[in-house]
Amino acid sequence: MPSRRVSWANLGNDVTLQSDQGGLLTGQPNAEQSSVLMATLSCNCPACAAAAAGAGGNTPGAYGTTPTEHAYQYVAQAQAPLTNSEGNVAALMAGSKWTSFDAASAKTVITFSFADPLTSTFDYASNAYQATLSSFSAADRQLTRDLLARIEAVCNVKFVEVADNATECGVLRYGYSQEPNKMNFAGYTFFPSSGAIGGDVWIGADQSQAQWDFYRPDLILHETLHALGLKHPFSDGAVLSNAQDIISNTVMSYSTVAGSTSGYMSMYPGEPMTLDIAALQYLYGAAASNAGDTRYDLASADFQGGFHVVWDSGGVDTFAATGIAHGVTLNLNEGASSNIGVAVSANGSVNGAAVSTVYTSTLAIAAGAVIENATGSAFDDVLIGNAVANRLDGGAGNDQLDGGAGNDVLTGGSGTNVLAGGDGLDTAVFAGAKAGYTVSHNAQGVVVAGANSSDTISGVERLEFSDVHVALDLSGNAGTAAKILGAVFGAASLHNAGCVGVVLNMLDGGMSEQAMVQAALNFRLGANAGNDAVVNLLYTNLVGVAPTAAQQATFVSLLDQGALTQAAFGQVVAETGLNAVRIDLVGLSNSGIEYIG
């Protein structure tokens, strides 16, 4: 497939595109085009604004069927310094919105229609766009309906399709026209207004061609959001910073990468992004969508097809990555993004220099949405909770679980021994120093309680605090490390977190127990130490006193004759019950063993 390049001109409500198939579309409208624009734009004088503000809402079911009915007047929208975690939502406020509120549905009802040159003759004064009208194909009409449904899913509006003929048409009106392309645009849309043309969405006729199929969903969505009252985030009043003004934050942006003025992406959004949702909800209220207990299958096409933002208004909800064949990073905090294995490449021009990036955090949670639970894949995952009670289940693999604030349940895998852990080597992460937490046990597992949380943990081998780690797998590598350290360095060495960390990391890396014993002996006694020194060291650490001459001779003879290697003898000593008593292995099983990783 030939590469496609998209760029935008900084003018009005529209998008300018360039394609290697279609050539560059740039420039400014000429004087004649500007006069047409001025003639067709709605009046925003105080008198009209006052009349619009005084218009009543719809009676139940009484939807308007012409764009000038009182139910579809607009109201001016102040550009307040509204912000959320993504940025300044005021940067998307065009200054008007629809107020066609229906008491029965408790929604703002907005009609839409598809203009057709054979039937659409509703009188628009000075409407140059309709002069070259061509109608949406059946596929484009369905695409538009699907996009409107995605808008309905996040904000409290209801779109009603009506006929488009001599006597009626929708408030939002869709059609192809050559007029946007004549002005070097891919489409042109009019903000909500009291004029008939307010809310009209005109897509450039050139963009009806098949080579624009990859981009058309984003284009129609961009223009539709203009028709609902959203503006570009870089013009006319409040603006976003370069870092925030990117398409992955808002489809109203022109920037494929931060600071770019032209460029292209391998996939474009086909639904409102986080800032778009915040702006739509500010204007029209939030939709009551996914209000029950919802399980989001992150392996499904909706999530794997590019950028996706979840709006969820209630229930106990779960992000499930069980069907994804690789590790994921899931962050349940509102406004946060997660990596579920989708990669969107983007290129742009920043100050004349080519810049490329790959967006991998393609799943986001809209501001105000709460997702309680997450289930990882069978691979190495990172699961991050929020301030409510979370249940994080890592599944198989080496998982990292961070419950955050709240009373969370963290499960590392399918193992039944809460101390031995489950599948893989799993770690529960805590923000503060270990001194700020207590570690105890109950029937469900290990309980780690801090000032803002009390987490119940099972199937997890390690705890990570800001200053030290704690190994809980005393029937696994942590226990092996403790026994080797006790045999070779003595029980006191288990209080040296750095020493414990060195041995534990080598065992976690795959070193065998005998190889670790030999490495410890070499460090303690020097390489190629004699059998006498090895026997004396291990016996003394095990029993607490040096061996007698006869005991020394017996054990040295075993080594001299090759019955046991030094490493094998050390392993036998480490695994004895006497060594377990001397290092208090039972006590360590209750408290874990601290180490510096």
Coordinates of C-alpha atoms in Angstrom, one line a residue:
M1 CA 0.0 0.0 0.0
P2 CA 1.4 3.4 -0.9
S3 CA 2.2 5.6 2.1
R4 CA -0.3 8.4 2.9
R5 CA 0.7 11.6 4.4
V6 CA -1.8 13.9 6.3
S7 CA -1.3 17.5 7.2
W8 CA -3.6 20.2 8.4
A9 CA -3.8 23.9 7.7
N10 CA -4.5 26.2 10.7
L11 CA -7.8 27.8 9.6
G12 CA -11.4 27.8 10.7
N13 CA -13.0 24.5 11.6
D14 CA -11.4 22.3 9.0
V15 CA -8.7 19.9 8.0
T16 CA -6.3 20.1 5.1
L17 CA -4.9 16.9 3.8
Q18 CA -2.1 15.9 1.5
S19 CA -1.7 12.5 -0.2
D20 CA 0.9 11.1 -2.4
Q21 CA -2.0 10.1 -4.7
G22 CA -3.8 13.4 -4.6
G23 CA -1.2 16.0 -4.2
L24 CA -0.8 18.8 -1.6
L25 CA -3.9 20.7 -0.5
T26 CA -2.8 23.9 1.2
G27 CA -3.5 27.6 1.2
Q28 CA -6.1 30.2 2.4
P29 CA -9.5 31.0 1.0
N30 CA -9.6 33.8 -1.5
A31 CA -11.8 36.9 -1.1
E32 CA -14.8 35.4 -2.9
Q33 CA -14.6 32.2 -0.7
S34 CA -14.3 34.3 2.4
S35 CA -17.4 36.3 1.5
V36 CA -19.3 33.1 1.0
L37 CA -18.1 31.9 4.4
M38 CA -19.2 35.1 6.1
A39 CA -22.6 34.9 4.5
T40 CA -23.2 31.4 5.6
L41 CA -21.9 31.6 9.1
S42 CA -24.5 32.0 11.9
C43 CA -25.1 35.3 13.5
N44 CA -23.7 35.5 17.1
C45 CA -25.0 39.0 17.9
P46 CA -26.4 39.6 21.5
A47 CA -30.0 39.7 20.3
C48 CA -29.7 36.3 18.7
A49 CA -27.8 34.9 21.6
A50 CA -30.5 36.2 24.0
A51 CA -33.3 34.7 21.9
A52 CA -31.4 31.4 21.8
A53 CA -30.8 31.4 25.6
G54 CA -34.6 31.8 26.1
A55 CA -35.6 28.8 24.0
G56 CA -37.3 26.0 25.8
G57 CA -36.5 22.3 25.7
N58 CA -38.4 19.7 23.7
T59 CA -41.6 18.1 25.0
P60 CA -41.2 14.3 25.2
G61 CA -40.8 12.8 21.8
A62 CA -41.2 16.2 19.9
Y63 CA -38.0 16.1 17.9
G64 CA -37.3 19.0 15.7
T65 CA -37.5 18.3 11.9
T66 CA -36.0 21.5 10.6
P67 CA -32.7 23.1 11.7
T68 CA -34.4 26.3 12.7
E69 CA -37.0 25.0 15.1
H70 CA -36.8 26.6 18.6
A71 CA -35.9 23.2 20.2
Y72 CA -32.6 23.4 18.3
Q73 CA -31.4 26.8 19.2
Y74 CA -27.9 27.1 20.6
V75 CA -26.5 28.6 23.8
A76 CA -23.2 30.4 24.2
Q77 CA -20.6 28.3 26.2
A78 CA -18.2 30.2 28.4
Q79 CA -14.5 29.1 28.0
A80 CA -13.9 28.5 31.7
P81 CA -10.5 27.2 32.8
L82 CA -11.8 23.7 33.0
T83 CA -9.0 21.1 33.4
N84 CA -8.6 17.4 34.0
S85 CA -5.5 15.1 34.2
E86 CA -5.1 15.3 30.4
G87 CA -5.1 19.1 30.1
N88 CA -7.2 22.1 29.6
V89 CA -10.6 21.1 28.4
A90 CA -11.5 24.7 27.8
A91 CA -9.1 24.5 24.8
L92 CA -11.8 22.5 23.0
M93 CA -14.8 24.8 23.8
A94 CA -16.0 26.5 20.5
G95 CA -18.4 28.7 22.4
S96 CA -21.8 27.1 21.7
K97 CA -23.8 23.9 22.1
W98 CA -27.2 22.4 21.3
T99 CA -29.9 22.7 24.0
S100 CA -32.6 20.4 22.6
F101 CA -33.3 18.7 25.8
D102 CA -35.9 15.9 25.9
A103 CA -37.5 15.5 29.3
A104 CA -38.7 12.0 28.6
S105 CA -35.2 10.6 27.8
A106 CA -33.4 13.2 29.9
K107 CA -31.0 13.6 26.9
T108 CA -30.1 16.3 24.5
V109 CA -31.8 15.0 21.3
I110 CA -30.1 16.0 18.1
T111 CA -31.4 15.1 14.7
F112 CA -29.2 14.2 11.8
S113 CA -29.7 13.5 8.1
F114 CA -27.8 12.7 4.9
A115 CA -28.1 15.2 2.2
D116 CA -28.9 13.9 -1.3
P117 CA -28.9 16.0 -4.5
L118 CA -32.1 14.3 -5.7
T119 CA -34.2 15.1 -2.6
S120 CA -32.4 17.7 -0.5
T121 CA -33.9 21.0 -1.4
F122 CA -34.5 22.6 2.0
D123 CA -33.7 26.3 1.4
Y124 CA -30.4 27.5 2.7
A125 CA -29.6 31.1 1.9
S126 CA -26.2 31.5 0.2
N127 CA -25.4 27.8 0.7
A128 CA -22.6 27.2 -1.8
Y129 CA -21.9 23.8 -0.4
Q130 CA -25.2 22.3 -1.6
A131 CA -24.5 23.4 -5.2
T132 CA -21.9 20.6 -5.6
L133 CA -23.5 18.1 -3.2
S134 CA -23.0 14.4 -3.6
S135 CA -24.5 12.0 -1.1
F136 CA -22.7 9.6 1.3
S137 CA -22.5 6.0 0.2
A138 CA -24.4 3.4 2.2
A139 CA -21.1 2.4 3.8
D140 CA -20.3 6.0 4.8
R141 CA -23.8 6.5 6.2
Q142 CA -23.4 3.4 8.3
L143 CA -19.9 4.6 9.4
T144 CA -21.5 7.9 10.5
R145 CA -24.2 6.1 12.5
D146 CA -21.5 4.0 14.2
L147 CA -19.5 7.1 15.0
L148 CA -22.6 8.8 16.4
A149 CA -23.3 5.7 18.6
R150 CA -19.8 6.0 20.0
I151 CA -20.5 9.6 20.9
E152 CA -23.8 8.6 22.5
A153 CA -21.9 6.0 24.6
V154 CA -19.9 8.7 26.4
C155 CA -22.1 11.8 26.6
N156 CA -25.8 12.4 27.4
V157 CA -27.0 12.9 23.8
K158 CA -29.4 11.0 21.6
F159 CA -29.1 11.2 17.8
V160 CA -32.2 10.7 15.7
E161 CA -32.0 10.2 12.0
V162 CA -34.6 12.1 9.9
A163 CA -35.3 12.6 6.2
D164 CA -33.6 15.2 4.2
N165 CA -35.9 16.7 1.6
A166 CA -37.7 20.0 0.7
T167 CA -39.4 20.3 4.1
E168 CA -37.1 18.8 6.6
C169 CA -33.5 17.9 7.4
G170 CA -31.4 17.1 10.4
V171 CA -29.7 19.7 12.6
L172 CA -26.5 17.8 11.8
R173 CA -26.5 17.4 8.1
Y174 CA -23.9 15.2 6.2
G175 CA -22.8 15.5 2.6
Y176 CA -19.9 15.5 0.2
S177 CA -19.2 18.8 -1.5
Q178 CA -16.4 20.2 -3.7
E179 CA -16.5 23.5 -1.7
P180 CA -14.2 22.4 1.1
N181 CA -11.6 21.1 -1.5
K182 CA -11.8 24.3 -3.4
M183 CA -10.7 26.1 -0.2
N184 CA -8.0 23.4 0.2
F185 CA -9.8 21.6 3.0
A186 CA -10.9 18.0 3.5
G187 CA -14.1 19.1 5.1
Y188 CA -15.8 22.1 6.7
T189 CA -18.3 22.1 9.6
F190 CA -20.3 24.9 11.2
F191 CA -20.5 25.1 15.0
P192 CA -23.9 25.0 16.8
S193 CA -25.8 28.2 16.0
S194 CA -29.3 29.6 15.4
G195 CA -28.7 29.7 11.6
A196 CA -29.9 26.9 9.4
I197 CA -26.3 26.0 8.4
G198 CA -25.2 25.5 12.0
G199 CA -24.3 21.9 12.6
D200 CA -23.7 21.1 8.9
V201 CA -20.9 18.7 8.2
W202 CA -19.5 19.0 4.7
I203 CA -16.8 16.5 3.7
G204 CA -14.6 17.2 0.6
A205 CA -15.7 15.3 -2.4
D206 CA -12.1 14.2 -3.0
Q207 CA -12.2 12.4 0.4
S208 CA -15.0 10.2 -0.8
Q209 CA -12.5 8.2 -2.8
A210 CA -11.3 4.8 -1.7
Q211 CA -7.7 5.9 -1.0
W212 CA -9.1 7.9 2.0
D213 CA -10.9 4.9 3.6
F214 CA -8.2 4.6 6.2
Y215 CA -8.7 8.2 7.4
R216 CA -12.4 8.8 6.8
P217 CA -13.6 7.6 10.3
D218 CA -11.3 10.1 12.0
L219 CA -12.3 12.9 9.5
I220 CA -16.0 12.4 10.0
L221 CA -15.6 12.2 13.7
H222 CA -13.4 15.3 13.8
E223 CA -16.0 17.3 11.9
T224 CA -18.9 15.9 13.9
L225 CA -17.4 17.1 17.1
H226 CA -17.1 20.5 15.6
A227 CA -20.8 20.3 14.9
L228 CA -21.4 19.5 18.6
G229 CA -19.4 22.5 19.8
L230 CA -15.7 21.5 20.0
K231 CA -12.9 23.5 18.4
H232 CA -9.3 22.9 17.5
P233 CA -7.1 22.8 20.6
F234 CA -4.5 25.3 19.2
S235 CA -6.7 28.2 18.2
D236 CA -9.3 30.8 19.3
G237 CA -8.8 31.3 23.0
A238 CA -7.6 28.6 25.4
V239 CA -5.1 26.3 23.9
L240 CA -3.3 23.1 24.8
S241 CA 0.4 22.8 25.3
N242 CA 2.4 21.1 22.5
A243 CA 2.8 18.0 24.7
Q244 CA -1.0 17.7 25.1
D245 CA -2.0 18.8 21.6
I246 CA -1.7 15.4 19.9
I247 CA -4.3 13.2 18.2
S248 CA -4.0 10.5 20.7
N249 CA -5.4 12.9 23.3
T250 CA -8.1 14.6 21.1
V251 CA -9.2 14.0 17.6
M252 CA -9.6 17.7 17.3
S253 CA -5.8 18.0 17.2
Y254 CA -3.8 18.3 14.0
S255 CA -0.6 16.9 15.5
T256 CA 0.5 13.3 14.9
V257 CA 3.4 13.8 17.2
A258 CA 3.9 16.6 19.7
G259 CA 4.6 19.9 18.1
S260 CA 4.1 18.6 14.5
T261 CA 2.4 20.6 11.8
S262 CA 2.1 17.8 9.3
G263 CA 2.5 14.0 9.3
Y264 CA 0.7 10.7 9.3
M265 CA -0.2 7.8 11.5
S266 CA -0.5 4.1 10.9
M267 CA -3.9 4.1 12.6
Y268 CA -6.2 7.0 13.4
P269 CA -8.8 7.1 16.2
G270 CA -12.4 6.1 15.3
E271 CA -13.9 7.3 18.6
P272 CA -13.6 10.3 21.0
M273 CA -10.3 10.4 22.9
T274 CA -9.9 11.3 26.6
L275 CA -10.1 15.1 26.2
D276 CA -12.9 14.8 23.7
I277 CA -14.9 12.8 26.2
A278 CA -14.2 15.3 28.9
A279 CA -15.3 18.2 26.7
L280 CA -18.5 16.4 25.5
Q281 CA -19.5 15.5 29.0
Y282 CA -18.9 19.1 30.1
L283 CA -21.2 20.3 27.4
Y284 CA -23.9 17.6 27.5
G285 CA -23.4 15.6 30.6
A286 CA -22.0 12.0 31.0
A287 CA -23.8 9.0 29.5
A288 CA -24.9 6.2 31.8
S289 CA -23.0 3.6 29.8
N290 CA -21.6 0.3 31.1
A291 CA -23.3 0.9 34.4
G292 CA -23.3 -2.7 35.4
D293 CA -20.4 -5.1 36.2
T294 CA -18.5 -5.0 33.0
R295 CA -15.7 -7.3 31.8
Y296 CA -13.6 -5.7 29.1
D297 CA -11.9 -8.3 26.9
L298 CA -8.7 -6.5 25.9
A299 CA -8.0 -9.1 23.2
S300 CA -11.1 -8.1 21.3
A301 CA -11.0 -6.1 18.0
D302 CA -12.3 -2.9 19.7
F303 CA -9.2 -2.8 21.9
Q304 CA -6.7 -4.3 19.5
G305 CA -7.7 -2.1 16.6
G306 CA -5.9 1.1 17.6
F307 CA -6.6 3.9 20.2
H308 CA -9.5 3.1 22.5
V309 CA -10.9 5.0 25.5
V310 CA -13.1 3.4 28.1
W311 CA -16.0 5.3 29.7
D312 CA -17.7 3.4 32.4
S313 CA -20.4 4.9 34.7
G314 CA -20.7 2.3 37.4
G315 CA -20.5 -1.3 38.5
V316 CA -17.5 -3.4 39.5
D317 CA -15.5 -3.7 36.3
T318 CA -12.5 -5.7 35.1
F319 CA -9.9 -5.3 32.4
A320 CA -9.1 -8.8 31.2
A321 CA -6.0 -9.5 29.3
T322 CA -6.3 -13.3 29.5
G323 CA -6.6 -13.7 25.8
I324 CA -3.5 -11.6 24.9
A325 CA -0.5 -13.7 23.9
H326 CA 2.1 -11.4 25.5
G327 CA 2.7 -9.3 28.6
V328 CA 0.7 -6.2 29.2
T329 CA 0.8 -3.1 31.4
L330 CA -2.6 -2.2 32.8
N331 CA -3.1 1.1 34.7
L332 CA -6.5 1.5 36.3
N333 CA -6.2 5.2 37.3
E334 CA -8.6 7.5 35.5
G335 CA -6.9 9.3 32.6
A336 CA -4.0 6.8 32.6
S337 CA -3.0 4.8 29.5
S338 CA -2.2 1.1 29.2
N339 CA -0.1 -1.0 26.9
I340 CA -2.0 -4.0 25.6
G341 CA 0.3 -4.7 22.7
V342 CA -1.0 -2.4 20.0
A343 CA 1.6 -0.2 18.3
V344 CA 0.6 2.9 16.3
S345 CA 3.5 4.5 14.4
A346 CA 3.5 8.2 13.7
N347 CA 5.6 10.6 11.8
G348 CA 5.6 14.4 11.7
S349 CA 7.5 17.5 10.9
V350 CA 8.6 19.6 14.0
N351 CA 10.3 22.9 13.1
G352 CA 11.2 21.4 9.7
A353 CA 12.8 18.3 11.1
A354 CA 11.3 14.8 10.6
V355 CA 10.2 13.1 13.9
S356 CA 9.0 9.6 14.4
T357 CA 7.4 7.8 17.3
V358 CA 5.4 4.7 18.2
Y359 CA 2.4 5.0 20.5
T360 CA 2.2 1.8 22.6
S361 CA -0.1 3.0 25.4
T362 CA -3.2 2.9 23.3
L363 CA -5.8 2.1 25.9
A364 CA -7.0 4.9 28.2
I365 CA -9.6 5.4 30.9
A366 CA -11.7 8.5 30.6
A367 CA -11.7 11.0 33.5
G368 CA -14.4 10.1 36.0
A369 CA -14.5 6.4 35.0
V370 CA -13.6 3.8 37.7
I371 CA -12.3 0.4 36.7
E372 CA -11.8 -1.8 39.8
N373 CA -10.1 -5.0 38.7
A374 CA -7.5 -6.3 36.3
T375 CA -6.5 -9.8 35.1
G376 CA -3.2 -10.2 33.4
S377 CA -2.0 -12.5 30.6
A378 CA -0.1 -15.7 30.9
F379 CA 3.1 -13.7 30.5
D380 CA 5.0 -11.0 32.4
D381 CA 2.5 -8.2 33.3
V382 CA 2.5 -4.9 35.2
L383 CA -0.9 -4.2 36.9
I384 CA -1.4 -0.9 38.6
G385 CA -4.5 -0.2 40.8
N386 CA -6.2 3.0 41.7
A387 CA -7.5 4.5 45.0
V388 CA -10.5 2.2 45.3
A389 CA -10.5 -1.5 46.3
N390 CA -8.8 -3.4 43.5
R391 CA -8.4 -7.0 42.7
L392 CA -5.3 -7.5 40.6
D393 CA -4.6 -11.1 39.3
G394 CA -1.4 -11.5 37.5
G395 CA -1.9 -15.0 36.3
A396 CA 1.2 -16.9 35.0
G397 CA 4.4 -15.1 34.3
N398 CA 6.6 -12.8 36.4
D399 CA 4.1 -10.1 37.3
Q400 CA 4.4 -6.8 39.1
L401 CA 1.3 -5.8 41.1
D402 CA 0.8 -2.3 42.5
G403 CA -2.5 -1.8 44.3
G404 CA -2.0 1.8 45.2
A405 CA -4.3 3.2 47.8
G406 CA -7.3 1.3 49.0
N407 CA -7.7 -2.2 50.4
D408 CA -6.7 -4.4 47.5
V409 CA -6.4 -8.1 46.8
L410 CA -3.3 -9.0 44.9
T411 CA -2.9 -12.5 43.4
G412 CA 0.3 -13.5 41.7
G413 CA -0.8 -16.8 40.1
S414 CA -2.5 -20.1 40.6
G415 CA -0.3 -21.4 43.4
T416 CA -2.1 -22.5 46.6
N417 CA 0.7 -21.8 49.0
V418 CA 0.4 -18.2 49.8
L419 CA 4.1 -17.9 50.7
A420 CA 5.5 -20.2 48.0
G421 CA 3.8 -18.2 45.4
G422 CA 2.0 -19.2 42.2
D423 CA 3.1 -19.3 38.6
G424 CA 6.2 -17.2 37.9
L425 CA 8.1 -14.9 40.2
D426 CA 5.6 -12.2 41.2
T427 CA 6.2 -8.9 43.1
A428 CA 3.8 -6.7 45.0
V429 CA 4.9 -3.0 45.0
F430 CA 4.4 -0.4 47.7
A431 CA 5.2 3.3 47.5
G432 CA 6.7 3.8 51.0
A433 CA 9.5 2.5 53.1
K434 CA 9.0 -0.8 54.8
A435 CA 8.9 0.8 58.2
G436 CA 5.6 2.4 57.3
Y437 CA 3.9 -1.0 56.8
T438 CA 3.1 -4.0 58.9
V439 CA 3.3 -7.5 57.4
S440 CA 1.0 -10.2 58.9
H441 CA -0.9 -13.3 57.9
N442 CA -4.5 -14.5 57.8
A443 CA -6.4 -17.4 56.1
Q444 CA -6.4 -15.6 52.8
G445 CA -2.7 -14.8 52.6
V446 CA -0.2 -12.1 53.6
V447 CA -1.6 -8.8 54.7
V448 CA 0.5 -5.7 54.1
A449 CA -1.1 -2.7 55.8
G450 CA 0.1 1.0 55.5
A451 CA -1.4 4.4 56.2
N452 CA -3.6 4.4 53.1
S453 CA -4.0 0.7 52.2
S454 CA -4.4 -2.8 53.5
D455 CA -3.6 -5.3 50.8
T456 CA -4.2 -9.1 51.0
I457 CA -1.6 -10.9 49.0
S458 CA -1.5 -14.5 47.8
G459 CA 0.6 -16.3 45.2
V460 CA 3.2 -13.5 45.4
E461 CA 6.9 -14.2 46.0
R462 CA 8.2 -10.8 46.7
L463 CA 7.3 -7.5 48.3
E464 CA 9.0 -4.3 47.0
F465 CA 9.1 -1.2 49.2
S466 CA 10.9 2.1 48.5
D467 CA 13.9 1.1 50.5
V468 CA 14.1 -2.7 50.6
H469 CA 12.5 -5.8 49.2
V470 CA 11.1 -8.7 51.2
A471 CA 11.2 -12.3 49.8
L472 CA 8.3 -14.5 50.9
D473 CA 9.1 -17.6 48.9
L474 CA 10.9 -19.4 51.7
S475 CA 10.0 -22.7 50.1
G476 CA 11.6 -21.5 46.9
N477 CA 14.6 -19.4 46.0
A478 CA 14.4 -17.2 49.1
G479 CA 14.6 -20.3 51.3
T480 CA 17.5 -21.7 49.3
A481 CA 19.4 -18.4 49.6
A482 CA 18.8 -18.3 53.4
K483 CA 20.1 -21.8 53.9
I484 CA 23.2 -21.3 51.7
L485 CA 24.0 -18.1 53.5
G486 CA 23.5 -19.7 56.9
A487 CA 25.8 -22.6 56.0
V488 CA 28.6 -20.6 54.4
F489 CA 28.5 -17.2 56.1
G490 CA 26.6 -18.0 59.3
A491 CA 23.1 -17.1 60.5
A492 CA 24.0 -13.4 61.1
S493 CA 24.5 -12.9 57.4
L494 CA 20.8 -13.1 56.8
H495 CA 20.5 -9.7 58.4
N496 CA 22.7 -8.2 55.7
A497 CA 20.1 -7.2 53.0
G498 CA 22.8 -6.6 50.4
C499 CA 24.3 -10.0 50.9
V500 CA 20.9 -11.7 50.7
G501 CA 20.2 -9.7 47.5
V502 CA 23.3 -10.9 45.8
V503 CA 22.6 -14.6 46.4
L504 CA 18.9 -14.3 45.7
N505 CA 19.4 -12.5 42.4
M506 CA 21.9 -15.2 41.2
L507 CA 19.4 -18.0 42.1
D508 CA 16.5 -16.0 40.4
G509 CA 18.8 -15.7 37.4
G510 CA 18.9 -19.5 37.0
M511 CA 22.1 -20.5 39.0
S512 CA 21.8 -24.0 40.6
E513 CA 22.0 -24.5 44.3
Q514 CA 25.3 -26.4 44.1
A515 CA 26.8 -23.7 41.8
M516 CA 25.7 -21.1 44.3
V517 CA 27.2 -23.0 47.2
Q518 CA 30.5 -23.1 45.3
A519 CA 30.4 -19.4 44.4
A520 CA 29.8 -18.6 48.1
L521 CA 32.6 -20.8 49.3
N522 CA 35.0 -19.2 46.8
F523 CA 34.0 -15.8 48.0
R524 CA 34.3 -16.8 51.7
L525 CA 37.5 -18.8 51.5
G526 CA 39.0 -17.8 48.2
A527 CA 39.2 -19.9 45.0
N528 CA 40.6 -23.4 45.3
A529 CA 40.3 -23.6 49.1
G530 CA 41.4 -26.9 50.6
N531 CA 38.9 -29.5 51.8
D532 CA 40.1 -29.0 55.4
A533 CA 39.1 -25.3 55.3
V534 CA 35.7 -26.1 53.7
V535 CA 34.8 -28.8 56.3
N536 CA 35.8 -26.6 59.2
L537 CA 33.8 -23.6 57.9
L538 CA 30.6 -25.5 57.2
Y539 CA 30.7 -27.6 60.3
T540 CA 31.3 -24.6 62.5
N541 CA 28.5 -22.6 61.0
L542 CA 26.1 -25.6 61.3
V543 CA 26.9 -26.7 64.9
G544 CA 28.3 -23.6 66.4
V545 CA 31.7 -25.1 67.3
A546 CA 34.6 -26.4 65.3
P547 CA 34.7 -30.2 64.5
T548 CA 36.8 -32.5 66.6
A549 CA 39.9 -34.0 64.9
A550 CA 38.0 -37.3 64.2
Q551 CA 35.0 -35.5 62.8
Q552 CA 37.2 -33.3 60.6
A553 CA 39.1 -36.3 59.3
T554 CA 35.8 -38.2 58.5
F555 CA 34.3 -35.4 56.4
V556 CA 37.6 -34.5 54.7
S557 CA 38.1 -38.1 53.7
L558 CA 34.7 -38.0 51.9
L559 CA 35.8 -35.0 49.9
D560 CA 39.4 -36.4 49.3
Q561 CA 38.0 -39.6 47.9
G562 CA 35.6 -37.9 45.6
A563 CA 32.4 -39.2 47.3
L564 CA 31.2 -35.6 47.5
T565 CA 32.4 -32.4 45.9
Q566 CA 32.8 -29.3 48.0
A567 CA 29.6 -27.9 46.5
A568 CA 27.6 -31.1 47.1
F569 CA 28.9 -31.3 50.7
G570 CA 27.9 -27.6 51.2
Q571 CA 24.4 -28.3 49.8
V572 CA 23.9 -31.2 52.2
V573 CA 24.9 -29.0 55.1
A574 CA 22.6 -26.2 53.9
E575 CA 19.6 -28.5 53.6
T576 CA 19.9 -30.1 57.1
G577 CA 17.3 -29.5 59.7
L578 CA 19.9 -28.2 62.1
N579 CA 20.8 -25.4 59.6
A580 CA 17.1 -24.6 59.3
V581 CA 16.9 -24.2 63.1
R582 CA 20.0 -22.1 63.3
I583 CA 18.8 -19.6 60.7
D584 CA 15.2 -19.7 62.1
L585 CA 13.6 -20.7 58.8
V586 CA 10.2 -21.0 60.4
G587 CA 10.4 -17.4 61.7
L588 CA 11.6 -16.3 58.3
S589 CA 8.6 -18.0 56.7
N590 CA 6.3 -15.7 58.8
S591 CA 8.2 -12.5 58.2
G592 CA 10.0 -13.0 54.9
I593 CA 13.6 -12.1 54.4
E594 CA 14.7 -8.6 53.5
Y595 CA 17.1 -8.0 50.6
I596 CA 18.3 -5.2 48.4
G597 CA 17.7 -6.0 44.8

